[in-house]
Tab-separated table of C-alpha atoms in Angstrom:
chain	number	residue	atom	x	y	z
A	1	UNK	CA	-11.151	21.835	34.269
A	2	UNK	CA	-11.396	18.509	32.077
A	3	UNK	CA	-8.075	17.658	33.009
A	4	UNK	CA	-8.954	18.247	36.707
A	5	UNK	CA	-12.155	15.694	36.752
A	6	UNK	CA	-10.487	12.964	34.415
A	7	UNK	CA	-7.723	12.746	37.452
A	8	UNK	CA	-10.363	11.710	39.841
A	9	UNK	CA	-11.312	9.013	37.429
A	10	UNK	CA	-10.438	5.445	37.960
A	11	UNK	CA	-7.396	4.718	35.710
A	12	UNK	CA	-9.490	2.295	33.340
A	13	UNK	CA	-12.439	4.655	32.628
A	14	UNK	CA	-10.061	7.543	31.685
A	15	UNK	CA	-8.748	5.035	29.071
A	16	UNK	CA	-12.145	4.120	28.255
A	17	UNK	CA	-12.206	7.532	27.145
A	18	UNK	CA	-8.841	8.139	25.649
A	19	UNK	CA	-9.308	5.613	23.375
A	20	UNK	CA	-12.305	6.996	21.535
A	21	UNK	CA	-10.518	9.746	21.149
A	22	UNK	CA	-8.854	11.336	17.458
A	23	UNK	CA	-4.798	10.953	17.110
A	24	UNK	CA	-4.449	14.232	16.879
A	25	UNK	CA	-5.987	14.948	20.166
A	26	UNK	CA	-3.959	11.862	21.938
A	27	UNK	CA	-1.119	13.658	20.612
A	28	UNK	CA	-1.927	17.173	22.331
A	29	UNK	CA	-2.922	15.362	25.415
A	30	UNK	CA	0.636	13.759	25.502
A	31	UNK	CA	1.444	17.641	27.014
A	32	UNK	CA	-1.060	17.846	29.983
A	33	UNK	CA	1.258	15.995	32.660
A	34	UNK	CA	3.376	13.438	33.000
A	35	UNK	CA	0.947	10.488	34.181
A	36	UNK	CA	-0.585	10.804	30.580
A	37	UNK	CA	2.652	11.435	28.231
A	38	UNK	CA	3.284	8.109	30.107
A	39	UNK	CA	-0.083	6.254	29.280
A	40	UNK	CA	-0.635	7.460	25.779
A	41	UNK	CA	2.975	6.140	25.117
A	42	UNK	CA	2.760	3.227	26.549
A	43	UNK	CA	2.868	-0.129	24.178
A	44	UNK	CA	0.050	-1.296	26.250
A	45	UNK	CA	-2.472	1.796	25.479
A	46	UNK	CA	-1.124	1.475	21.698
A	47	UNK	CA	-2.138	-1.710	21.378
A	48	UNK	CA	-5.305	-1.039	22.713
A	49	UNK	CA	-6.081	2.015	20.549
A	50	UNK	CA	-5.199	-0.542	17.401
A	51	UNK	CA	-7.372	-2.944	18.280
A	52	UNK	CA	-10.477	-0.243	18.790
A	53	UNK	CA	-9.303	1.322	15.823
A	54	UNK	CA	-10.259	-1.662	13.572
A	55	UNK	CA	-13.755	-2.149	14.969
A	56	UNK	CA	-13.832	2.015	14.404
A	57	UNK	CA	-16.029	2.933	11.266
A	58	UNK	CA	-14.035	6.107	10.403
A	59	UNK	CA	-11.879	5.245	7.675
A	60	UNK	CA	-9.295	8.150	5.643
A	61	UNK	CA	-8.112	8.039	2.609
A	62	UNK	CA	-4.001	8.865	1.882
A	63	UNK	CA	-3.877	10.576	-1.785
A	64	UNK	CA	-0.751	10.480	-3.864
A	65	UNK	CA	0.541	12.397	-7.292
A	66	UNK	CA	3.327	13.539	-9.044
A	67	UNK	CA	3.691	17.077	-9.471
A	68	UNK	CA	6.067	18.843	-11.818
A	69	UNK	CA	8.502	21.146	-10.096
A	70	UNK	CA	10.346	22.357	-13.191
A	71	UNK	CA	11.142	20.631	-16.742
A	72	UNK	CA	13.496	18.209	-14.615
A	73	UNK	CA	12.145	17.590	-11.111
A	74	UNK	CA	9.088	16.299	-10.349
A	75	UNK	CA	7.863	15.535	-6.235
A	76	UNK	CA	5.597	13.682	-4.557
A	77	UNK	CA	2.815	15.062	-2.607
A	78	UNK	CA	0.370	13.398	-0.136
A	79	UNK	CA	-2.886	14.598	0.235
A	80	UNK	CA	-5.143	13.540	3.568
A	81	UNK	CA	-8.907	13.127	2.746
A	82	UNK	CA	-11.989	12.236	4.382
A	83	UNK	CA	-15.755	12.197	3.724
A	84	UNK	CA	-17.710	11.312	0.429
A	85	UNK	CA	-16.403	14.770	-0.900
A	86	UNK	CA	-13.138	13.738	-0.173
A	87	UNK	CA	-12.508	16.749	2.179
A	88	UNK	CA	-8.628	17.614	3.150
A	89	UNK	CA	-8.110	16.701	6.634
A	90	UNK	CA	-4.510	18.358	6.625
A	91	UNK	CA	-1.943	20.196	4.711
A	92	UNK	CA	-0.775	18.109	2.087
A	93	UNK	CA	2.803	16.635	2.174
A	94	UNK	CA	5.924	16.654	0.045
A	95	UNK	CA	7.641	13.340	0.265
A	96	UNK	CA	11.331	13.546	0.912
A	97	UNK	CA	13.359	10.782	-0.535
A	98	UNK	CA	11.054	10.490	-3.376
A	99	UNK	CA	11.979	13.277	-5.768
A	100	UNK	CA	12.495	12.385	-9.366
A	101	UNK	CA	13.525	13.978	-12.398
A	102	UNK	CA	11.194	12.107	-14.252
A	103	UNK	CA	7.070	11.349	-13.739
A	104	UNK	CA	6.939	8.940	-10.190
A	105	UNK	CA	4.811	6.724	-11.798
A	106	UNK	CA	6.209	3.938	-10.114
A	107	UNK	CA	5.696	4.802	-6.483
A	108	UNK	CA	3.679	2.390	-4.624
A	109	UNK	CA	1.780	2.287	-1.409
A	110	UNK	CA	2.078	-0.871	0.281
A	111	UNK	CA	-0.440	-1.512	3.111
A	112	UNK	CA	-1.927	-0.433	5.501
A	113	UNK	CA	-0.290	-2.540	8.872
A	114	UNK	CA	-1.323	-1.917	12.012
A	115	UNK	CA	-1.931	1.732	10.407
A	116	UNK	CA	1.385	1.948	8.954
A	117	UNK	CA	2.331	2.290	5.118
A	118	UNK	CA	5.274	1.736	3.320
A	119	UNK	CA	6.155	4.597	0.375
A	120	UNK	CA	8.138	3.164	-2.149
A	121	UNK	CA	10.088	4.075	-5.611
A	122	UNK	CA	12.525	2.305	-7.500
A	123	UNK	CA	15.491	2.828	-5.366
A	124	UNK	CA	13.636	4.257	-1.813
A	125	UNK	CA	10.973	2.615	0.524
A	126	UNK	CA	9.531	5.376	3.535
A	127	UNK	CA	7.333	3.916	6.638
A	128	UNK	CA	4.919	6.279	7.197
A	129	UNK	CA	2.178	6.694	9.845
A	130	UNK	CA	-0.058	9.331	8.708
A	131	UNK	CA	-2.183	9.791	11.936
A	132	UNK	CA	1.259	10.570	13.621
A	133	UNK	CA	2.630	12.363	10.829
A	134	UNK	CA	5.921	10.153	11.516
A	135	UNK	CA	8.190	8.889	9.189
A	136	UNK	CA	11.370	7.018	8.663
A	137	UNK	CA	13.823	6.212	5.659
A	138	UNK	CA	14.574	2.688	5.565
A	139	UNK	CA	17.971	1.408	4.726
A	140	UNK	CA	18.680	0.941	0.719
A	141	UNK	CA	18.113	-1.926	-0.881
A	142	UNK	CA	21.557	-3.770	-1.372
A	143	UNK	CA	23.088	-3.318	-4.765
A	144	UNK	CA	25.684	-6.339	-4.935
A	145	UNK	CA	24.892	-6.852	-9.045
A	146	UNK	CA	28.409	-8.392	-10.308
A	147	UNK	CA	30.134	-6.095	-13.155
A	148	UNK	CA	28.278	-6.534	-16.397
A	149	UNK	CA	25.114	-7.132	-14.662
A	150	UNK	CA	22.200	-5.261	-13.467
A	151	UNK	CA	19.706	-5.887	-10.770
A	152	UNK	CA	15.812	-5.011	-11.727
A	153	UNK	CA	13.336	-4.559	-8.888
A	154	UNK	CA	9.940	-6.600	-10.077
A	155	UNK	CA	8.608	-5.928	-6.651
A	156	UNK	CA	8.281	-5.046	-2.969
A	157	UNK	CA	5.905	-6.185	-0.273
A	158	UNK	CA	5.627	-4.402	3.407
A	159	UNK	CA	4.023	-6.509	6.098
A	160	UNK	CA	3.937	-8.002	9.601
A	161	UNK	CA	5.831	-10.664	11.050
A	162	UNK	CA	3.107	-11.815	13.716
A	163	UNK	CA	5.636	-14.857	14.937
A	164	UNK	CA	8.877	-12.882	15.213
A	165	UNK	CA	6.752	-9.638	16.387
A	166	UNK	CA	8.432	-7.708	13.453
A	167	UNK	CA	8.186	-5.644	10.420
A	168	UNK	CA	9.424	-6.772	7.223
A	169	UNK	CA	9.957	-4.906	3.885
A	170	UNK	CA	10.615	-8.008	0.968
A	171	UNK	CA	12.096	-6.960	-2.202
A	172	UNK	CA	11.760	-9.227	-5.487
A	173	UNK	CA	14.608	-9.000	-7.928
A	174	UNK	CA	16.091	-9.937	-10.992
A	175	UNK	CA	20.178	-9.572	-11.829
A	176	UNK	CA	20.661	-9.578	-15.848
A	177	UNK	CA	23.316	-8.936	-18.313
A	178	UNK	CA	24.001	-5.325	-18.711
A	179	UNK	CA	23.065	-4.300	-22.175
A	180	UNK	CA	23.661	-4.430	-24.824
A	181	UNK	CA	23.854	-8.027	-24.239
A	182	UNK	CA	20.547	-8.275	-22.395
A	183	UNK	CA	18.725	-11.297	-22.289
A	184	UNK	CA	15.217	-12.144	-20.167
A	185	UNK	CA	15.621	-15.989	-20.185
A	186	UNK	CA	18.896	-15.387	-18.589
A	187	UNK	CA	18.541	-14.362	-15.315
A	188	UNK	CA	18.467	-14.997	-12.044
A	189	UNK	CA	15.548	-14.324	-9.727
A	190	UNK	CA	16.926	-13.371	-5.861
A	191	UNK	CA	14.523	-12.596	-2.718
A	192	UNK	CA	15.866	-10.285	0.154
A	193	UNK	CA	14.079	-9.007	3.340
A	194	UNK	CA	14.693	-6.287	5.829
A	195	UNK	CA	13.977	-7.028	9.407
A	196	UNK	CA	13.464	-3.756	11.767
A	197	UNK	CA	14.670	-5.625	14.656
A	198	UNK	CA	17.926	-6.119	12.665
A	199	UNK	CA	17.686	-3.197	10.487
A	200	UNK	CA	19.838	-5.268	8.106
A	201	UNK	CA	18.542	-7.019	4.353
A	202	UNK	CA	19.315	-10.326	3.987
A	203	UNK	CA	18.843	-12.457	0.839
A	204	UNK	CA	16.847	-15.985	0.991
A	205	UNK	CA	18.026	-18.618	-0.200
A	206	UNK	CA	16.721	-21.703	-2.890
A	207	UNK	CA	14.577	-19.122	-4.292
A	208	UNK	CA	12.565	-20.834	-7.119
A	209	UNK	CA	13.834	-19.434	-10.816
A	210	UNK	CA	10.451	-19.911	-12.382
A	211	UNK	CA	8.449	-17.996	-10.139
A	212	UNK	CA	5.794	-15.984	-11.475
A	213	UNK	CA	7.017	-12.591	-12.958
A	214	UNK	CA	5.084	-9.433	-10.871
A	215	UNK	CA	2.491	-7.868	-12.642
A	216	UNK	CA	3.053	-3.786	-12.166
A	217	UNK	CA	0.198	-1.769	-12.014
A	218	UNK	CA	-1.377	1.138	-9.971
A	219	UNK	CA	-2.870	-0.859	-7.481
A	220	UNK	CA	-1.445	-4.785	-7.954
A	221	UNK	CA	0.300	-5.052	-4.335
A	222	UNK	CA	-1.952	-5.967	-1.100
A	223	UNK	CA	-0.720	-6.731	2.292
A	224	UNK	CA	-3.608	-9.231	3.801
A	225	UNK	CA	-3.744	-10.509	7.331
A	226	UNK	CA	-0.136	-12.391	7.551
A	227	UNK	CA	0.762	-11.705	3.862
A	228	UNK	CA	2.194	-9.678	0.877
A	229	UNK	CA	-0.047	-10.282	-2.800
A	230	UNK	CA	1.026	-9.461	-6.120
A	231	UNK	CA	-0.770	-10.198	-9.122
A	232	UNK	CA	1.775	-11.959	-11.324
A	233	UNK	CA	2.029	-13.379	-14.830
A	234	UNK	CA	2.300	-17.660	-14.371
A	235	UNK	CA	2.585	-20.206	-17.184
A	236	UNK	CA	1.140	-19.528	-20.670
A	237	UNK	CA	1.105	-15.916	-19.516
A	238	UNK	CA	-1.694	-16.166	-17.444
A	239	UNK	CA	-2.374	-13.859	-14.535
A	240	UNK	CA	-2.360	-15.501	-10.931
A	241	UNK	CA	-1.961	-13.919	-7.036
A	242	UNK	CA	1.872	-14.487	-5.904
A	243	UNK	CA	1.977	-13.890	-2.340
A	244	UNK	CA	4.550	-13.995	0.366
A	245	UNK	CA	3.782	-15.699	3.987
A	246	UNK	CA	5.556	-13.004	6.481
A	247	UNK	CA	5.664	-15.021	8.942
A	248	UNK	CA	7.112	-18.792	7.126
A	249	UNK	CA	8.841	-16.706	4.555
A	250	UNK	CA	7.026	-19.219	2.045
A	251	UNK	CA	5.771	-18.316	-1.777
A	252	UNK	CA	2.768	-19.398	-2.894
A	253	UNK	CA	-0.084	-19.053	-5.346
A	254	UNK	CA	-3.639	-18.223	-5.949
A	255	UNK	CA	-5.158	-18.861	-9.393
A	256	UNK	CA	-7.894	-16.164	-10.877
A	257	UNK	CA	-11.089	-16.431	-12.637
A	258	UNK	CA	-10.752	-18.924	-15.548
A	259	UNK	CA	-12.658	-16.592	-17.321
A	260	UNK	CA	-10.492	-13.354	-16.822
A	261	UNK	CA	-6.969	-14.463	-16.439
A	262	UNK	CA	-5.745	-13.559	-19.763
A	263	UNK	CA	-2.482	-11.427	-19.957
A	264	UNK	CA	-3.063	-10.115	-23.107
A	265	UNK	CA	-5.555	-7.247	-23.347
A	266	UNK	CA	-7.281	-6.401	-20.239
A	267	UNK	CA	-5.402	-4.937	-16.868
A	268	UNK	CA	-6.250	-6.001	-13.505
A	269	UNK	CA	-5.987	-4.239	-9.962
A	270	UNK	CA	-5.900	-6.538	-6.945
A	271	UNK	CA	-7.212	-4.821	-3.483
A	272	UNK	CA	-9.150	-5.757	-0.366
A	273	UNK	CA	-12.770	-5.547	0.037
A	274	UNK	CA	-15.023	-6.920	2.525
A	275	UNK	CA	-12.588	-8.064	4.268
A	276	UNK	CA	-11.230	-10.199	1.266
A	277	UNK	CA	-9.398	-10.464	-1.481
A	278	UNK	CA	-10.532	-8.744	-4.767
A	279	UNK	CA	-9.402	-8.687	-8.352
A	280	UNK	CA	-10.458	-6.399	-10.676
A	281	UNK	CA	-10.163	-6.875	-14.397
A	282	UNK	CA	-10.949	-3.612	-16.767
A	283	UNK	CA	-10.159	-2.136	-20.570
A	284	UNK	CA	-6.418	-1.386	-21.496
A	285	UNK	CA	-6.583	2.226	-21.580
A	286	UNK	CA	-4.414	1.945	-24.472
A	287	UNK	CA	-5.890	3.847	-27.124
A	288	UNK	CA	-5.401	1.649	-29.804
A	289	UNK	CA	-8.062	-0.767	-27.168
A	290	UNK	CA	-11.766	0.376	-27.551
A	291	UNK	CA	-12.876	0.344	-24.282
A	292	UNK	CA	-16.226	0.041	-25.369
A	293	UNK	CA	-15.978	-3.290	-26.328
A	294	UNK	CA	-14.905	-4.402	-22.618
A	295	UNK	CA	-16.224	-4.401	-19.710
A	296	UNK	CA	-15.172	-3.836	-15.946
A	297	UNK	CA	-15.147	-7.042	-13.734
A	298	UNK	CA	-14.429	-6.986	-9.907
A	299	UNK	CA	-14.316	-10.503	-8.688
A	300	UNK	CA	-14.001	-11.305	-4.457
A	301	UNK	CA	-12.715	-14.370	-3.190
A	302	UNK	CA	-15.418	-15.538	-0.475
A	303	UNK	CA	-13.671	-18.150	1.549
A	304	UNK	CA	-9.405	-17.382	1.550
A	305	UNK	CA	-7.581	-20.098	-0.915
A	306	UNK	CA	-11.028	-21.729	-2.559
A	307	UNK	CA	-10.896	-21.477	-5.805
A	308	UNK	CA	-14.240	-22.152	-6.007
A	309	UNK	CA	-15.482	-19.158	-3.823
A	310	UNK	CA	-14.187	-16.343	-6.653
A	311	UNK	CA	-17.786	-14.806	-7.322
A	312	UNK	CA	-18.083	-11.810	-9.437
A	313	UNK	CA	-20.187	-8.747	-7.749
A	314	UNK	CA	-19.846	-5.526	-9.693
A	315	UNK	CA	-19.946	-5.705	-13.769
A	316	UNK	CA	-19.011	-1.840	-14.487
A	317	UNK	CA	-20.070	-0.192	-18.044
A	318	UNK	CA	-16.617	1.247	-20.057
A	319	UNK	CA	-15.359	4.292	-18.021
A	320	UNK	CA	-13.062	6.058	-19.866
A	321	UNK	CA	-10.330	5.959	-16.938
A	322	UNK	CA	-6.681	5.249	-16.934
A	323	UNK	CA	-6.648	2.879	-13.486
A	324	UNK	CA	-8.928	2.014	-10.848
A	325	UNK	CA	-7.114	2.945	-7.390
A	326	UNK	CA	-9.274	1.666	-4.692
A	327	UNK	CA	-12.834	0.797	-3.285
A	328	UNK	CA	-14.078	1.940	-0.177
A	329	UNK	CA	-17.325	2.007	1.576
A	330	UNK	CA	-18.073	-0.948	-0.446
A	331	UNK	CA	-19.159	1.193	-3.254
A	332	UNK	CA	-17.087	4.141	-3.993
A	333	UNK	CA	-14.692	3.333	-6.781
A	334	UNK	CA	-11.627	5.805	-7.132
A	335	UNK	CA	-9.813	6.190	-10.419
A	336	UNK	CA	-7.223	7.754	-12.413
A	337	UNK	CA	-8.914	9.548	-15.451
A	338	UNK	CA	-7.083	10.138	-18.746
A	339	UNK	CA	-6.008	13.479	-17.871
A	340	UNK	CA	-4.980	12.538	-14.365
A	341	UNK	CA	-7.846	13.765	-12.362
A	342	UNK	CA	-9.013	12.089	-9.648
A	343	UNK	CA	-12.821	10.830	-9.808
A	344	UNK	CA	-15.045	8.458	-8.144
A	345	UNK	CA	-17.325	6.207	-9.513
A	346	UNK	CA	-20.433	5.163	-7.672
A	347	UNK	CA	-20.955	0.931	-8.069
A	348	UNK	CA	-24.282	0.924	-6.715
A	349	UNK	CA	-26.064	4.247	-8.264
A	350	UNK	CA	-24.020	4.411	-11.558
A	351	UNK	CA	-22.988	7.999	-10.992
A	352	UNK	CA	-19.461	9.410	-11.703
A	353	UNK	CA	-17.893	12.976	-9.673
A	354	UNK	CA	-14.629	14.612	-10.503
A	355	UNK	CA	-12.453	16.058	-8.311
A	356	UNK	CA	-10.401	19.111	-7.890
A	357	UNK	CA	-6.872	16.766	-7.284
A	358	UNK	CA	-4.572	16.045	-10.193
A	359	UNK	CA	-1.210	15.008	-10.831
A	360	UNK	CA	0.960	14.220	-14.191
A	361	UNK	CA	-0.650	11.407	-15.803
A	362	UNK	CA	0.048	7.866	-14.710
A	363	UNK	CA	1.146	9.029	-10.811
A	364	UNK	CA	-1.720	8.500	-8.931
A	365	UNK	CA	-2.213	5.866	-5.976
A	366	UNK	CA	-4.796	6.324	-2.706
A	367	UNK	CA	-5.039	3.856	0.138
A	368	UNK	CA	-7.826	3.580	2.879
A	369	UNK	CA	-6.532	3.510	6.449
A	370	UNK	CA	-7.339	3.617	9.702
A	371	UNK	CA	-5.648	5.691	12.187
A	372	UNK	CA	-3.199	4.403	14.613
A	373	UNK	CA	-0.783	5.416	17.486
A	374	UNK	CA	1.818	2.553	16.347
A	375	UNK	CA	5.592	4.075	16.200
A	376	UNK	CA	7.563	2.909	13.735
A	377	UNK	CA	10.915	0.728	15.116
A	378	UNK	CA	14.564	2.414	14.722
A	379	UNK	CA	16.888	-0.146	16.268
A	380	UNK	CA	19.631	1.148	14.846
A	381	UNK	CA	21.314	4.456	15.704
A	382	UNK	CA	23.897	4.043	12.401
A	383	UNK	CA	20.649	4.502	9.941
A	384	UNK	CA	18.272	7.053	9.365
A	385	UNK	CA	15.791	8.054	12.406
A	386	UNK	CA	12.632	7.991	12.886
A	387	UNK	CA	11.005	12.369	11.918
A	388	UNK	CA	8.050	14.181	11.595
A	389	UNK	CA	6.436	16.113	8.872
């Protein structure tokens, strides 16, 4: 019967419609006739959708951890949440590609673009959509160490080419001596990208030696607008933004705080709030650090590149917590406790709630994102395609 009225509708009111609509309902609708399998597909209607979608108030949260399978396999599991209880929207996920026989405590989530997320280990990244469900292994890095040498992955950015229309993965490496003859001042620093258009890495070249060394933490990788952050360790070991123009292909810097950009002691998170960049600065969990004697500090940076504009808004009292993950409805802190719970901590009201999700110690990540129609490129029919959960 709906189906029947919409097709007396004029063709822009019925997208008028569509577009207010959930994913998962765009999805089923794909099946009512051809006209709208057409339509909802269409690069036209997706862009539309993304564009709506990032005026939309209705933001989700994507929930990773690291559960133990048996004494020598551990997975990864997504969890899909939504509300201030943090209500499952979905099943959770196991991740392929990201199985380990040890704790993933160095998976990352880098994102969100244009609703898409990039899951990534040591040796695999995964572009994800989680309103679709779809996902795709990207091709491995390239390991071209020379014998006696090995290549160490400091870090990896996802992001949006706006001039070249493109996706990008960037990978920052170093290539050392194989031990036992290792050596940190001798090294060399390389750069390579991954273009989806190509589907093929390629390595930059007069990459500068004495760039900053990333900074790895639970949440210490942004992609912002036209760029991929990091926060990094600079000069005198003090802690700076490194980030990575995806469009020039161009490093540059952005200096902290004076007042918290010491290396030694404290860690720091680095997320966007407000539509800005943030840094957060709170107690080494550590236990030979007393918390108590340190306080959090979540800095924003008012007006991009001004140094001037950092302006601290939150001053949080010691939490015992392992790592802040992210901030979201401008108040709602997410963390990593000691045991590996997840709990939220309230900015404005001072009030801390547990929940029910935990993972091995260490493994936890969560992203906000908004949800999107965007399919994720496969130009290549050598490599991996694109699948569904």
């Amino acid at each position: 019967m709906a189906h029947e009225i919409l097709k007396k509708l004029p063709e822009d009111v019925v997208v008028y419609i569509l577009l207010r609509l959930p994913v998962k309902s765009l999805i089923r609708f794909k099946c009512i006739s051809k006209t709208w399998y057409i339509l909802i597909r269409s690069s036209t209607f997706i862009n539309l959708h993304l564009n709506y979608s990032k005026t939309a108030k209705e933001e989700f949260i994507i929930f990773k951890r690291s559960l133990q399978v048996d004494p020598f396999q551990h997975k990864t599991t997504l969890s899909f949440l939504f509300g201030d209880d943090l209500n499952p929207v979905s099943p959770d996920l196991d991740v392929p590609y990201l199985e380990s026989t040890f704790v993933n405590d160095y998976d990352q989530f880098i994102g969100p673009c244009h609703g898409l997320i990039a899951l990534i280990n040591m040796i695999n990244t995964v572009l994800f959509n989680p309103a679709t469900r779809n996902y795709r292994l990207l091709p491995p890095f390239r390991s071209d160490a020379p014998q006696g040498f090995r290549c160490s992955i400091d870090g990896v950015g996802f992001g949006f080419d706006s001039m070249a229309n493109d996706y990008k993965v960037v990978r920052i490496s170093k290539v050392y001596n194989d031990p036992p003859y290792r050596d940190p001042y001798s090294s060399e620093q390389k750069v390579e990208v991954y273009d989806m258009i190509t589907d093929f890495w390629r390595e930059l070249d007069n990459i500068d030696q004495d760039m900053p060394r990333i900074y790895w933490a639970p949440s210490s990788m942004v992609f912002y607008k036209t760029a991929c952050y990091w926060l990094a360790i600079g000069s005198k070991d003090k802690m700076i933004i490194l980030y990575f123009d995806m469009d020039t292909e161009i490093f540059n810097t952005i200096n902290l705080p004076h007042t918290c950009n010491s290396y030694n002691g404290p860690h720091y998170g680095l997320l966007v709030l407000r539509d800005s960049i943030t840094m957060l600065r709170y107690p080494n969990p550590n236990p030979e650090y007393d918390p108590a004697q340190d306080l959090m500090q979540i800095w924003i940076m008012k007006e991009y590149g001004v140094y001037d504009s950092w302006m601290k808004i939150y001053t949080v009292r010691p939490l015992l917590i392992e790592s802040p993950l992210l901030i979201w409805k401008d108040c709602q802190m997410l963390c990593e406790n000691r045991e590996g719970s997840l709990i939220s901590y309230d900015l404005k009201l001072d009030k801390v709630q547990q929940f029910s999700l935990q993972g091995c110690p260490t493994s936890l990540r969560a992203m906000c994102y908004k949800e999107s129609m965007i399919q994720i490129p496969c130009e290549s029919k050598d490599n991996a395609q694109v699948q569904y959960f």
